[in-house]
């Protein structure tokens, strides 16, 4: 069974600085997807960034980038130039890529990020 | 905004009652999945519907059931409510066959069981 571990329950960062959130996972699959989702107080899950396991290049989306280490089963999220609007819960999630239509996400417990002015 | 809407936003029930939660998926999305997010936890997969049939289920008892309608909207039904069913219930939709595996989530229904 797959598991996702986020070892940092809470983190804080000063506005405009850089912060890195950690995520490790366990799987015997070779093909899969990894995601970072943001959940602000509005409760809606918002996709931040997505990585396909077969791609060696780390995904980037504007101020958000990942450090994907497949052998180490590590998938950290770096937020550059942190903004107050980045304050939210951040969840790391895993999905098998060969699951047919049953594509369920397996989630970590989340990291609460506070961006301080 | 993702185009996925859930109703109601909040709900209070008592133990033993039944509840129905509703989800309207994003236009063009034919697959809907439901997740339960207990306080302080990550979401847990309940089940998924595609073409009006359940085609994947997590570790939830049969008193959790669902429906998907021809317009791809969906319902989650929970019978014989228990205190531990108190949680945020999230609905997510996607278009089956798409290559980007992107799920679009609603804002959830917060269910409190007293």
Short mmCIF file of C-alpha atoms in Angstrom, two decimals:
data_model
loop_
_atom_site.label_atom_id
_atom_site.label_comp_id
_atom_site.label_asym_id
_atom_site.label_seq_id
_atom_site.Cartn_x
_atom_site.Cartn_y
_atom_site.Cartn_z
CA UNK A 1 0.00 0.00 0.00
CA UNK A 2 1.11 3.51 -0.69
CA UNK A 3 1.72 6.00 2.11
CA UNK A 4 2.55 9.70 2.13
CA UNK A 5 4.35 11.35 5.04
CA UNK A 6 4.63 15.04 5.79
CA UNK A 7 6.88 15.44 8.81
CA UNK A 8 6.33 19.16 9.40
CA UNK A 9 2.93 19.85 10.99
CA UNK A 10 3.54 23.61 11.06
CA UNK A 11 5.91 26.04 9.44
CA UNK A 12 6.26 29.78 9.21
CA UNK A 13 8.14 32.12 6.90
CA UNK A 14 8.58 35.84 6.53
CA UNK A 15 7.00 37.53 3.57
CA UNK A 16 9.28 37.56 0.50
CA UNK A 17 11.47 34.76 1.84
CA UNK A 18 11.76 31.15 0.65
CA UNK A 19 10.38 28.10 2.41
CA UNK A 20 10.58 24.37 1.68
CA UNK A 21 7.94 21.85 2.69
CA UNK A 22 8.93 18.19 2.94
CA UNK A 23 7.14 15.10 1.71
CA UNK A 24 8.21 11.48 1.51
CA UNK A 25 6.22 8.58 0.16
CA UNK A 26 6.38 4.84 -0.03
CA UNK A 27 5.35 2.80 -3.05
CA UNK A 28 6.39 -0.18 -5.10
CA UNK A 29 4.95 1.39 -8.23
CA UNK A 30 7.24 2.72 -10.94
CA UNK A 31 4.73 4.99 -12.66
CA UNK A 32 2.79 7.50 -10.62
CA UNK A 33 1.98 11.15 -10.11
CA UNK A 34 2.77 13.39 -7.18
CA UNK A 35 0.91 16.54 -6.28
CA UNK A 36 0.99 19.46 -3.92
CA UNK A 37 -2.38 20.91 -3.03
CA UNK A 38 -3.11 24.08 -1.08
CA UNK A 39 -6.14 24.33 1.21
CA UNK A 40 -6.84 27.89 2.38
CA UNK A 41 -9.49 28.71 5.01
CA UNK A 42 -12.09 28.57 2.24
CA UNK A 43 -11.49 24.76 2.41
CA UNK A 44 -11.24 24.31 -1.35
CA UNK A 45 -8.34 22.14 -2.46
CA UNK A 46 -6.29 23.99 -5.05
CA UNK A 47 -3.68 22.24 -7.15
CA UNK A 48 -0.30 23.94 -6.74
CA UNK A 49 1.97 21.69 -8.77
CA UNK A 50 2.10 18.23 -10.31
CA UNK A 51 4.99 15.87 -11.10
CA UNK A 52 5.01 12.75 -13.26
CA UNK A 53 7.38 10.13 -11.89
CA UNK A 54 8.83 9.24 -15.29
CA UNK A 55 10.00 12.82 -15.80
CA UNK A 56 13.40 13.59 -14.34
CA UNK A 57 12.97 17.32 -14.67
CA UNK A 58 11.51 18.99 -11.61
CA UNK A 59 8.18 20.72 -12.15
CA UNK A 60 7.89 24.47 -11.70
CA UNK A 61 4.91 26.80 -11.59
CA UNK A 62 5.88 30.43 -11.17
CA UNK A 63 7.07 30.82 -7.56
CA UNK A 64 6.50 27.13 -6.80
CA UNK A 65 8.96 24.39 -7.63
CA UNK A 66 9.61 20.85 -6.48
CA UNK A 67 12.66 18.78 -5.72
CA UNK A 68 11.71 15.28 -6.86
CA UNK A 69 14.11 12.54 -5.79
CA UNK A 70 12.64 9.29 -7.09
CA UNK A 71 15.21 6.95 -5.59
CA UNK A 72 14.83 8.58 -2.19
CA UNK A 73 11.04 8.79 -2.61
CA UNK A 74 11.13 12.44 -1.69
CA UNK A 75 9.02 15.26 -3.11
CA UNK A 76 9.59 18.64 -1.47
CA UNK A 77 7.89 21.92 -2.38
CA UNK A 78 9.81 25.19 -2.51
CA UNK A 79 7.89 28.45 -2.34
CA UNK A 80 9.93 31.47 -3.37
CA UNK A 81 9.12 35.09 -2.61
CA UNK A 82 6.43 34.01 -0.12
CA UNK A 83 3.24 36.07 -0.11
CA UNK A 84 0.61 36.52 2.57
CA UNK A 85 -1.86 34.72 0.33
CA UNK A 86 0.30 31.59 0.51
CA UNK A 87 -0.87 31.08 4.10
CA UNK A 88 -2.74 27.76 4.01
CA UNK A 89 -2.55 24.03 4.67
CA UNK A 90 -0.39 22.27 2.11
CA UNK A 91 -0.97 18.63 1.28
CA UNK A 92 1.27 16.25 -0.59
CA UNK A 93 -0.59 13.55 -2.52
CA UNK A 94 0.17 10.42 -4.57
CA UNK A 95 -1.71 8.75 -7.41
CA UNK A 96 -0.91 5.56 -9.30
CA UNK A 97 -0.79 6.14 -13.01
CA UNK A 98 -2.00 2.73 -14.14
CA UNK A 99 -5.17 2.59 -12.07
CA UNK A 100 -7.56 2.79 -14.98
CA UNK A 101 -10.49 4.95 -14.07
CA UNK A 102 -10.04 4.40 -10.34
CA UNK A 103 -7.59 7.20 -9.84
CA UNK A 104 -7.65 7.91 -6.14
CA UNK A 105 -5.36 10.31 -4.35
CA UNK A 106 -3.49 9.22 -1.24
CA UNK A 107 -2.75 12.17 0.99
CA UNK A 108 -0.35 13.19 3.71
CA UNK A 109 -1.50 14.83 6.93
CA UNK A 110 -0.61 18.29 5.71
CA UNK A 111 1.67 21.16 6.73
CA UNK A 112 0.19 24.38 8.03
CA UNK A 113 2.15 27.27 6.54
CA UNK A 114 1.94 30.78 7.97
CA UNK A 115 3.45 33.67 6.02
CA UNK A 116 4.21 36.54 8.37
CA UNK A 117 4.32 40.18 7.31
CA UNK B 1 -13.26 29.02 -8.85
CA UNK B 2 -13.20 25.45 -10.16
CA UNK B 3 -16.80 25.09 -11.29
CA UNK B 4 -17.43 22.30 -8.78
CA UNK B 5 -20.20 23.23 -6.37
CA UNK B 6 -21.28 21.38 -3.25
CA UNK B 7 -24.36 21.76 -1.12
CA UNK B 8 -25.05 22.36 1.63
CA UNK B 9 -21.94 24.09 2.97
CA UNK B 10 -22.68 23.12 6.55
CA UNK B 11 -24.95 20.51 8.09
CA UNK B 12 -25.73 19.35 11.61
CA UNK B 13 -27.25 15.93 12.21
CA UNK B 14 -27.74 13.63 15.16
CA UNK B 15 -26.42 10.13 15.57
CA UNK B 16 -28.47 7.52 13.71
CA UNK B 17 -29.85 9.93 11.13
CA UNK B 18 -29.27 9.83 7.40
CA UNK B 19 -27.71 12.56 5.28
CA UNK B 20 -27.40 13.38 1.57
CA UNK B 21 -24.66 15.61 0.24
CA UNK B 22 -24.69 16.95 -3.31
CA UNK B 23 -22.07 17.82 -5.86
CA UNK B 24 -22.31 19.48 -9.24
CA UNK B 25 -19.24 18.69 -11.29
CA UNK B 26 -17.40 21.00 -13.63
CA UNK B 27 -18.78 21.21 -17.14
CA UNK B 28 -17.39 18.44 -19.32
CA UNK B 29 -16.26 16.32 -16.38
CA UNK B 30 -17.69 12.80 -16.30
CA UNK B 31 -15.93 11.38 -13.26
CA UNK B 32 -16.67 12.33 -9.68
CA UNK B 33 -14.90 11.22 -6.54
CA UNK B 34 -15.68 11.84 -2.89
CA UNK B 35 -13.26 12.30 -0.01
CA UNK B 36 -13.72 12.53 3.75
CA UNK B 37 -11.41 14.92 5.61
CA UNK B 38 -11.52 14.61 9.38
CA UNK B 39 -10.23 17.49 11.48
CA UNK B 40 -6.45 17.70 11.33
CA UNK B 41 -6.18 14.91 8.77
CA UNK B 42 -5.61 14.55 5.08
CA UNK B 43 -8.57 13.52 2.92
CA UNK B 44 -9.49 9.84 2.65
CA UNK B 45 -10.91 8.43 -0.58
CA UNK B 46 -14.51 7.22 -0.22
CA UNK B 47 -15.46 6.24 -3.77
CA UNK B 48 -15.52 7.30 -7.40
CA UNK B 49 -18.30 7.34 -9.99
CA UNK B 50 -17.93 7.14 -13.74
CA UNK B 51 -20.84 6.88 -16.17
CA UNK B 52 -23.27 6.54 -13.28
CA UNK B 53 -21.50 3.53 -11.79
CA UNK B 54 -19.19 3.18 -8.82
CA UNK B 55 -15.79 2.14 -10.16
CA UNK B 56 -13.56 2.46 -7.13
CA UNK B 57 -14.04 2.43 -3.38
CA UNK B 58 -11.92 3.17 -0.34
CA UNK B 59 -12.12 1.58 3.10
CA UNK B 60 -15.59 2.82 4.01
CA UNK B 61 -18.57 0.71 5.15
CA UNK B 62 -21.63 0.11 2.96
CA UNK B 63 -23.65 2.75 4.82
CA UNK B 64 -21.67 5.19 2.68
CA UNK B 65 -23.28 5.08 -0.75
CA UNK B 66 -23.55 7.31 -3.75
CA UNK B 67 -25.18 8.11 -7.02
CA UNK B 68 -24.15 9.78 -10.22
CA UNK B 69 -26.77 11.24 -12.53
CA UNK B 70 -26.82 11.55 -16.35
CA UNK B 71 -25.67 15.16 -16.06
CA UNK B 72 -22.68 13.85 -14.04
CA UNK B 73 -23.76 15.48 -10.79
CA UNK B 74 -23.44 13.24 -7.77
CA UNK B 75 -24.77 12.50 -4.32
CA UNK B 76 -23.12 11.02 -1.26
CA UNK B 77 -25.49 9.30 1.16
CA UNK B 78 -24.55 8.25 4.66
CA UNK B 79 -26.95 6.12 6.72
CA UNK B 80 -26.96 5.50 10.47
CA UNK B 81 -24.67 8.44 11.18
CA UNK B 82 -21.98 7.99 13.80
CA UNK B 83 -20.10 10.64 15.74
CA UNK B 84 -16.92 9.79 13.81
CA UNK B 85 -18.63 10.73 10.55
CA UNK B 86 -18.17 14.37 11.54
CA UNK B 87 -15.83 15.73 8.87
CA UNK B 88 -15.45 17.86 5.79
CA UNK B 89 -16.70 16.00 2.72
CA UNK B 90 -15.01 16.99 -0.51
CA UNK B 91 -16.18 16.30 -4.02
CA UNK B 92 -13.77 16.34 -6.96
CA UNK B 93 -14.41 16.01 -10.67
CA UNK B 94 -12.29 15.33 -13.72
CA UNK B 95 -12.67 14.35 -17.34
CA UNK B 96 -11.90 10.67 -17.83
CA UNK B 97 -9.28 10.15 -20.50
CA UNK B 98 -7.58 13.46 -19.91
CA UNK B 99 -3.84 13.25 -19.68
CA UNK B 100 -3.16 15.81 -17.00
CA UNK B 101 -4.83 13.95 -14.13
CA UNK B 102 -6.10 17.22 -12.77
CA UNK B 103 -8.86 16.99 -10.18
CA UNK B 104 -11.04 20.00 -9.51
CA UNK B 105 -12.39 20.23 -5.97
CA UNK B 106 -15.42 21.89 -4.47
CA UNK B 107 -15.34 23.78 -1.18
CA UNK B 108 -16.82 20.88 0.70
CA UNK B 109 -19.69 20.19 3.06
CA UNK B 110 -18.88 20.41 6.76
CA UNK B 111 -20.92 17.71 8.51
CA UNK B 112 -21.28 17.71 12.28
CA UNK B 113 -22.87 14.68 13.96
CA UNK B 114 -24.06 15.28 17.52
#
